[in-house]
Amino acid sequence: YLTPCMSAFVGGDVTSALLATGFAQSDEICLLMDIGTNGEIAVGNREFLFSTSTAAGPAFEGAHISCGMAGVTGAINRVDALQGKLKTTVIGGGAARGLCGSGLLDAIALMCKIGAIDETGRIAEETGSRFIGKRDGEPVILITDDIVITQRDIRELQTAKAAMAAGVLSLLNEAGIQGKEIKRVYLAGGFGNYMDQRSAMEIGLLSRGFREIIGVGNAAGIGACMALLDQACIANMDHICSIGKHVELGNNPYFMEKYVESMYF
């Protein structure tokens, strides 16, 4: 059995996630964000549905980051400040070996908040922050003695978050709705489920205007199970695909404009 696809770039996993989150039955306007290397986004309710896919890059999963790693044992997945010092949480306890996506997000959001990273994403050496050091003559953010965040790492996260944020804005524009009309936001996937929503808002990955945000984890897997166990769910998936409209972002001037704007913290 294969769940139906809405387009070549929005596959059956998204259809399954929309089923699991109740889009097919909702009267309220909802937003689904599956945040990963390929970020899928959908907005709508039981009457209309717009979807798209954007290449966010692998920063959310710890890839292409100098001290990055997957969210496994040894990865820092939480970064916070306590009495002027950094407090980190390591998956599985023990010594930290690197930063996973959620830890990177927390760290950069915190550094933006205290001014160690400016709104353009530049490491602000002139602030004299205790969290700024040097590696190979270049400024870095110091997380531990061995784990740092480089300027390139920050740019990787910037481009990823800008692609997701601009994708959401493009869908809302295409649908002719305002962000305040969204009643509920569903975050699917491992990163979306475990990231700190406050950190995501601090850097502009999520809008501060979102009121109810729910992490739904592996919604695609849940939706697939629902379809296998209930024939009515297959009909709901077909309904989702019948009303779904794919929005192409590749040559979309509105997306490019918002992408540039969303690069700022």
mmCIF file of C-alpha atoms in Angstrom:
data_model
loop_
_atom_site.group_PDB
_atom_site.id
_atom_site.type_symbol
_atom_site.label_atom_id
_atom_site.label_comp_id
_atom_site.label_asym_id
_atom_site.label_seq_id
_atom_site.Cartn_x
_atom_site.Cartn_y
_atom_site.Cartn_z
ATOM 1 C CA TYR A 1 0.000 0.000 0.000
ATOM 2 C CA LEU A 2 1.249 3.473 -0.925
ATOM 3 C CA THR A 3 -0.339 6.597 0.507
ATOM 4 C CA PRO A 4 -1.245 9.107 -2.228
ATOM 5 C CA CYS A 5 1.028 12.071 -3.050
ATOM 6 C CA MET A 6 -0.197 15.625 -3.560
ATOM 7 C CA SER A 7 2.660 16.443 -5.958
ATOM 8 C CA ALA A 8 6.108 15.283 -6.999
ATOM 9 C CA PHE A 9 7.680 17.234 -4.132
ATOM 10 C CA VAL A 10 5.017 16.707 -1.457
ATOM 11 C CA GLY A 11 4.807 12.967 -0.917
ATOM 12 C CA GLY A 12 2.640 10.412 0.798
ATOM 13 C CA ASP A 13 4.367 11.011 4.128
ATOM 14 C CA VAL A 14 2.866 14.513 4.185
ATOM 15 C CA THR A 15 -0.561 13.172 3.233
ATOM 16 C CA SER A 16 -0.278 10.702 6.114
ATOM 17 C CA ALA A 17 0.761 13.464 8.529
ATOM 18 C CA LEU A 18 -2.177 15.625 7.461
ATOM 19 C CA LEU A 19 -4.503 12.691 8.115
ATOM 20 C CA ALA A 20 -3.000 12.053 11.555
ATOM 21 C CA THR A 21 -3.292 15.697 12.605
ATOM 22 C CA GLY A 22 -6.927 15.974 11.542
ATOM 23 C CA PHE A 23 -6.647 18.450 8.672
ATOM 24 C CA ALA A 24 -9.269 16.514 6.732
ATOM 25 C CA GLN A 25 -11.904 17.136 9.417
ATOM 26 C CA SER A 26 -10.891 20.542 10.781
ATOM 27 C CA ASP A 27 -12.991 23.666 10.290
ATOM 28 C CA GLU A 28 -10.151 25.755 11.713
ATOM 29 C CA ILE A 29 -7.147 26.808 9.642
ATOM 30 C CA CYS A 30 -4.077 24.782 10.654
ATOM 31 C CA LEU A 31 -0.421 24.754 9.666
ATOM 32 C CA LEU A 32 1.820 21.685 9.382
ATOM 33 C CA MET A 33 5.609 22.087 9.390
ATOM 34 C CA ASP A 34 7.831 19.050 8.897
ATOM 35 C CA ILE A 35 11.227 20.600 9.640
ATOM 36 C CA GLY A 36 14.227 18.792 8.181
ATOM 37 C CA THR A 37 16.647 18.810 5.258
ATOM 38 C CA ASN A 38 13.612 18.890 2.980
ATOM 39 C CA GLY A 39 11.042 20.975 4.821
ATOM 40 C CA GLU A 40 7.432 20.249 3.912
ATOM 41 C CA ILE A 41 4.743 22.780 4.809
ATOM 42 C CA ALA A 42 0.948 22.711 4.459
ATOM 43 C CA VAL A 43 -1.778 25.156 5.454
ATOM 44 C CA GLY A 44 -5.549 24.805 5.277
ATOM 45 C CA ASN A 45 -8.530 22.878 6.647
ATOM 46 C CA ARG A 46 -11.141 20.423 5.330
ATOM 47 C CA GLU A 47 -12.132 22.810 2.527
ATOM 48 C CA PHE A 48 -8.791 23.974 1.118
ATOM 49 C CA LEU A 49 -5.149 23.013 1.351
ATOM 50 C CA PHE A 50 -1.919 24.561 0.062
ATOM 51 C CA SER A 51 1.379 22.714 0.356
ATOM 52 C CA THR A 52 4.991 23.157 -0.627
ATOM 53 C CA SER A 53 8.486 21.780 -0.102
ATOM 54 C CA THR A 54 11.621 23.813 0.497
ATOM 55 C CA ALA A 55 15.273 22.778 0.628
ATOM 56 C CA ALA A 56 16.226 23.886 4.131
ATOM 57 C CA GLY A 57 19.551 22.053 4.262
ATOM 58 C CA PRO A 58 20.812 19.631 6.916
ATOM 59 C CA ALA A 59 21.686 22.097 9.727
ATOM 60 C CA PHE A 60 18.581 21.121 11.730
ATOM 61 C CA GLU A 61 19.931 17.572 11.835
ATOM 62 C CA GLY A 62 23.449 18.581 12.895
ATOM 63 C CA ALA A 63 25.048 18.065 9.489
ATOM 64 C CA HIS A 64 27.448 20.543 7.829
ATOM 65 C CA ILE A 65 28.073 21.965 11.320
ATOM 66 C CA SER A 66 31.690 22.026 12.551
ATOM 67 C CA CYS A 67 30.895 20.298 15.859
ATOM 68 C CA GLY A 68 27.539 18.952 14.704
ATOM 69 C CA MET A 69 26.170 15.444 15.110
ATOM 70 C CA ALA A 70 22.875 13.590 15.070
ATOM 71 C CA GLY A 71 20.604 13.587 18.117
ATOM 72 C CA VAL A 72 22.197 10.521 19.710
ATOM 73 C CA THR A 73 24.123 9.789 22.917
ATOM 74 C CA GLY A 74 26.759 12.432 23.533
ATOM 75 C CA ALA A 75 24.995 15.245 21.668
ATOM 76 C CA ILE A 76 24.181 18.523 23.403
ATOM 77 C CA ASN A 77 20.461 18.964 22.798
ATOM 78 C CA ARG A 78 19.741 21.855 25.176
ATOM 79 C CA VAL A 79 21.662 25.065 25.884
ATOM 80 C CA ASP A 80 20.588 27.653 28.441
ATOM 81 C CA ALA A 81 22.123 30.301 30.699
ATOM 82 C CA LEU A 82 22.371 29.977 34.474
ATOM 83 C CA GLN A 83 24.013 32.685 36.623
ATOM 84 C CA GLY A 84 26.024 34.005 33.700
ATOM 85 C CA LYS A 85 27.274 30.590 32.583
ATOM 86 C CA LEU A 86 26.131 28.194 29.888
ATOM 87 C CA LYS A 87 24.152 25.199 31.051
ATOM 88 C CA THR A 88 24.030 22.279 28.628
ATOM 89 C CA THR A 89 22.077 19.034 28.554
ATOM 90 C CA VAL A 90 23.691 15.989 26.926
ATOM 91 C CA ILE A 91 21.676 13.107 25.524
ATOM 92 C CA GLY A 92 22.443 10.030 27.606
ATOM 93 C CA GLY A 93 24.503 12.062 30.108
ATOM 94 C CA GLY A 94 28.268 11.961 30.259
ATOM 95 C CA ALA A 95 30.721 14.051 28.264
ATOM 96 C CA ALA A 96 29.494 16.064 25.302
ATOM 97 C CA ARG A 97 30.768 15.036 21.869
ATOM 98 C CA GLY A 98 28.998 17.643 19.740
ATOM 99 C CA LEU A 99 25.842 19.620 19.043
ATOM 100 C CA CYS A 100 22.663 18.237 17.517
ATOM 101 C CA GLY A 101 20.115 20.466 15.780
ATOM 102 C CA SER A 102 18.095 21.454 18.833
ATOM 103 C CA GLY A 103 21.253 22.304 20.796
ATOM 104 C CA LEU A 104 22.546 24.445 17.934
ATOM 105 C CA LEU A 105 19.195 26.241 17.765
ATOM 106 C CA ASP A 106 19.205 26.948 21.519
ATOM 107 C CA ALA A 107 22.787 28.185 21.516
ATOM 108 C CA ILE A 108 22.361 30.575 18.602
ATOM 109 C CA ALA A 109 19.028 31.870 19.947
ATOM 110 C CA LEU A 110 20.674 32.565 23.319
ATOM 111 C CA MET A 111 23.665 34.318 21.730
ATOM 112 C CA CYS A 112 21.301 36.484 19.660
ATOM 113 C CA LYS A 113 19.387 37.386 22.808
ATOM 114 C CA ILE A 114 22.490 38.539 24.695
ATOM 115 C CA GLY A 115 24.021 40.314 21.685
ATOM 116 C CA ALA A 116 26.965 37.971 21.053
ATOM 117 C CA ILE A 117 25.451 37.422 17.577
ATOM 118 C CA ASP A 118 23.941 40.465 15.857
ATOM 119 C CA GLU A 119 20.775 40.581 13.740
ATOM 120 C CA THR A 120 22.729 39.858 10.560
ATOM 121 C CA GLY A 121 24.147 36.680 12.070
ATOM 122 C CA ARG A 122 27.651 38.074 12.575
ATOM 123 C CA ILE A 123 29.596 37.100 15.705
ATOM 124 C CA ALA A 124 29.878 40.464 17.473
ATOM 125 C CA GLU A 125 33.488 40.433 18.724
ATOM 126 C CA GLU A 126 33.312 44.083 19.761
ATOM 127 C CA THR A 127 30.888 43.221 22.588
ATOM 128 C CA GLY A 128 33.682 41.463 24.463
ATOM 129 C CA SER A 129 31.279 38.676 25.415
ATOM 130 C CA ARG A 130 32.786 35.898 27.539
ATOM 131 C CA PHE A 131 31.178 33.420 25.138
ATOM 132 C CA ILE A 132 33.221 34.602 22.156
ATOM 133 C CA GLY A 133 36.655 33.119 21.533
ATOM 134 C CA LYS A 134 39.072 32.397 18.674
ATOM 135 C CA ARG A 135 39.829 29.285 16.674
ATOM 136 C CA ASP A 136 42.417 29.441 13.868
ATOM 137 C CA GLY A 137 42.255 33.215 14.052
ATOM 138 C CA GLU A 138 38.487 33.333 13.480
ATOM 139 C CA PRO A 139 35.792 34.282 16.027
ATOM 140 C CA VAL A 140 33.708 31.424 17.437
ATOM 141 C CA ILE A 141 31.007 30.931 20.051
ATOM 142 C CA LEU A 142 32.340 28.842 22.951
ATOM 143 C CA ILE A 143 29.939 26.156 24.151
ATOM 144 C CA THR A 144 32.519 23.985 25.950
ATOM 145 C CA ASP A 145 36.332 23.866 25.828
ATOM 146 C CA ASP A 146 36.145 21.611 22.769
ATOM 147 C CA ILE A 147 32.771 22.424 21.205
ATOM 148 C CA VAL A 148 32.324 25.715 19.354
ATOM 149 C CA ILE A 149 30.005 27.343 16.834
ATOM 150 C CA THR A 150 31.724 29.018 13.873
ATOM 151 C CA GLN A 151 30.524 31.849 11.664
ATOM 152 C CA ARG A 152 29.886 29.306 8.910
ATOM 153 C CA ASP A 153 27.729 27.232 11.288
ATOM 154 C CA ILE A 154 25.570 30.282 11.992
ATOM 155 C CA ARG A 155 25.136 30.886 8.249
ATOM 156 C CA GLU A 156 24.065 27.260 7.781
ATOM 157 C CA LEU A 157 21.303 27.697 10.374
ATOM 158 C CA GLN A 158 20.330 31.081 8.926
ATOM 159 C CA THR A 159 19.736 29.703 5.449
ATOM 160 C CA ALA A 160 17.788 26.725 6.815
ATOM 161 C CA LYS A 161 15.484 28.775 9.032
ATOM 162 C CA ALA A 162 15.004 31.410 6.312
ATOM 163 C CA ALA A 163 13.859 28.764 3.832
ATOM 164 C CA MET A 164 11.260 27.409 6.272
ATOM 165 C CA ALA A 165 10.012 30.830 7.390
ATOM 166 C CA ALA A 166 9.761 32.130 3.821
ATOM 167 C CA GLY A 167 7.987 28.938 2.755
ATOM 168 C CA VAL A 168 5.303 29.508 5.388
ATOM 169 C CA LEU A 169 4.859 33.151 4.366
ATOM 170 C CA SER A 170 4.610 32.130 0.694
ATOM 171 C CA LEU A 171 1.870 29.604 1.426
ATOM 172 C CA LEU A 172 -0.103 32.149 3.447
ATOM 173 C CA ASN A 173 0.264 34.658 0.617
ATOM 174 C CA GLU A 174 -0.909 32.113 -1.967
ATOM 175 C CA ALA A 175 -3.882 31.157 0.198
ATOM 176 C CA GLY A 176 -4.768 34.790 0.839
ATOM 177 C CA ILE A 177 -4.800 34.430 4.622
ATOM 178 C CA GLN A 178 -3.073 36.163 7.525
ATOM 179 C CA GLY A 179 -0.867 34.442 10.075
ATOM 180 C CA LYS A 180 -3.301 35.410 12.843
ATOM 181 C CA GLU A 181 -5.959 33.247 11.169
ATOM 182 C CA ILE A 182 -3.943 30.091 11.904
ATOM 183 C CA LYS A 183 -5.498 28.448 14.953
ATOM 184 C CA ARG A 184 -3.057 25.595 15.416
ATOM 185 C CA VAL A 185 0.503 24.724 14.305
ATOM 186 C CA TYR A 186 1.664 21.116 14.096
ATOM 187 C CA LEU A 187 5.417 20.414 14.163
ATOM 188 C CA ALA A 188 6.238 17.017 12.669
ATOM 189 C CA GLY A 189 9.475 15.068 12.604
ATOM 190 C CA GLY A 190 12.164 14.462 15.209
ATOM 191 C CA PHE A 191 13.650 17.964 15.165
ATOM 192 C CA GLY A 192 10.270 19.706 15.280
ATOM 193 C CA ASN A 193 9.191 17.521 18.161
ATOM 194 C CA TYR A 194 12.218 18.190 20.371
ATOM 195 C CA MET A 195 13.285 21.743 19.559
ATOM 196 C CA ASP A 196 12.605 24.530 22.048
ATOM 197 C CA GLN A 197 9.767 26.605 20.597
ATOM 198 C CA ARG A 198 10.964 29.756 22.364
ATOM 199 C CA SER A 199 14.370 29.429 20.712
ATOM 200 C CA ALA A 200 12.694 28.882 17.348
ATOM 201 C CA MET A 201 10.721 32.104 17.811
ATOM 202 C CA GLU A 202 13.824 33.995 18.964
ATOM 203 C CA ILE A 203 15.602 33.372 15.646
ATOM 204 C CA GLY A 204 12.486 33.694 13.464
ATOM 205 C CA LEU A 205 11.981 30.046 12.540
ATOM 206 C CA LEU A 206 8.497 30.216 14.100
ATOM 207 C CA SER A 207 6.316 33.311 14.192
ATOM 208 C CA ARG A 208 5.768 34.869 17.618
ATOM 209 C CA GLY A 209 2.125 35.238 16.591
ATOM 210 C CA PHE A 210 1.489 31.471 16.595
ATOM 211 C CA ARG A 211 -0.826 30.718 19.510
ATOM 212 C CA GLU A 212 -1.055 26.934 19.803
ATOM 213 C CA ILE A 213 1.947 24.845 18.725
ATOM 214 C CA ILE A 214 1.873 21.064 19.035
ATOM 215 C CA GLY A 215 4.752 18.642 18.450
ATOM 216 C CA VAL A 216 3.352 15.542 16.743
ATOM 217 C CA GLY A 217 6.531 13.506 16.196
ATOM 218 C CA ASN A 218 6.248 10.808 13.549
ATOM 219 C CA ALA A 219 2.841 11.920 12.262
ATOM 220 C CA ALA A 220 3.544 10.258 8.911
ATOM 221 C CA GLY A 221 3.905 6.853 10.597
ATOM 222 C CA ILE A 222 0.756 7.379 12.649
ATOM 223 C CA GLY A 223 -1.221 8.356 9.551
ATOM 224 C CA ALA A 224 0.031 5.293 7.679
ATOM 225 C CA CYS A 225 -1.138 3.019 10.514
ATOM 226 C CA MET A 226 -4.531 4.749 10.527
ATOM 227 C CA ALA A 227 -4.930 4.149 6.785
ATOM 228 C CA LEU A 228 -4.050 0.454 7.117
ATOM 229 C CA LEU A 229 -6.590 -0.069 9.891
ATOM 230 C CA ASP A 230 -9.516 2.021 8.656
ATOM 231 C CA GLN A 231 -10.871 2.267 5.113
ATOM 232 C CA ALA A 232 -12.416 5.663 5.929
ATOM 233 C CA CYS A 233 -8.927 7.058 6.485
ATOM 234 C CA ILE A 234 -7.961 6.128 2.927
ATOM 235 C CA ALA A 235 -10.983 8.100 1.713
ATOM 236 C CA ASN A 236 -9.829 11.024 3.850
ATOM 237 C CA MET A 237 -6.382 10.852 2.255
ATOM 238 C CA ASP A 238 -7.963 10.928 -1.195
ATOM 239 C CA HIS A 239 -9.968 13.973 -0.105
ATOM 240 C CA ILE A 240 -6.783 15.687 1.107
ATOM 241 C CA CYS A 241 -5.136 15.128 -2.272
ATOM 242 C CA SER A 242 -8.232 16.246 -4.199
ATOM 243 C CA ILE A 243 -8.284 19.667 -2.515
ATOM 244 C CA GLY A 244 -4.517 20.045 -2.251
ATOM 245 C CA LYS A 245 -2.729 22.659 -4.341
ATOM 246 C CA HIS A 246 1.044 22.592 -4.660
ATOM 247 C CA VAL A 247 2.903 25.918 -4.549
ATOM 248 C CA GLU A 248 6.180 25.957 -6.469
ATOM 249 C CA LEU A 249 8.838 28.085 -4.766
ATOM 250 C CA GLY A 250 11.746 27.680 -7.180
ATOM 251 C CA ASN A 251 10.895 30.674 -9.377
ATOM 252 C CA ASN A 252 8.580 32.423 -6.933
ATOM 253 C CA PRO A 253 9.616 36.110 -6.546
ATOM 254 C CA TYR A 254 7.584 36.478 -3.334
ATOM 255 C CA PHE A 255 9.447 33.531 -1.791
ATOM 256 C CA MET A 256 12.828 34.981 -2.775
ATOM 257 C CA GLU A 257 11.916 38.356 -1.257
ATOM 258 C CA LYS A 258 10.799 36.785 2.018
ATOM 259 C CA TYR A 259 13.780 34.418 2.041
ATOM 260 C CA VAL A 260 16.177 37.374 2.057
ATOM 261 C CA GLU A 261 14.142 39.144 4.748
ATOM 262 C CA SER A 262 14.014 35.976 6.878
ATOM 263 C CA MET A 263 17.813 35.657 6.926
ATOM 264 C CA TYR A 264 17.909 38.252 9.702
ATOM 265 C CA PHE A 265 17.632 37.198 13.354
#
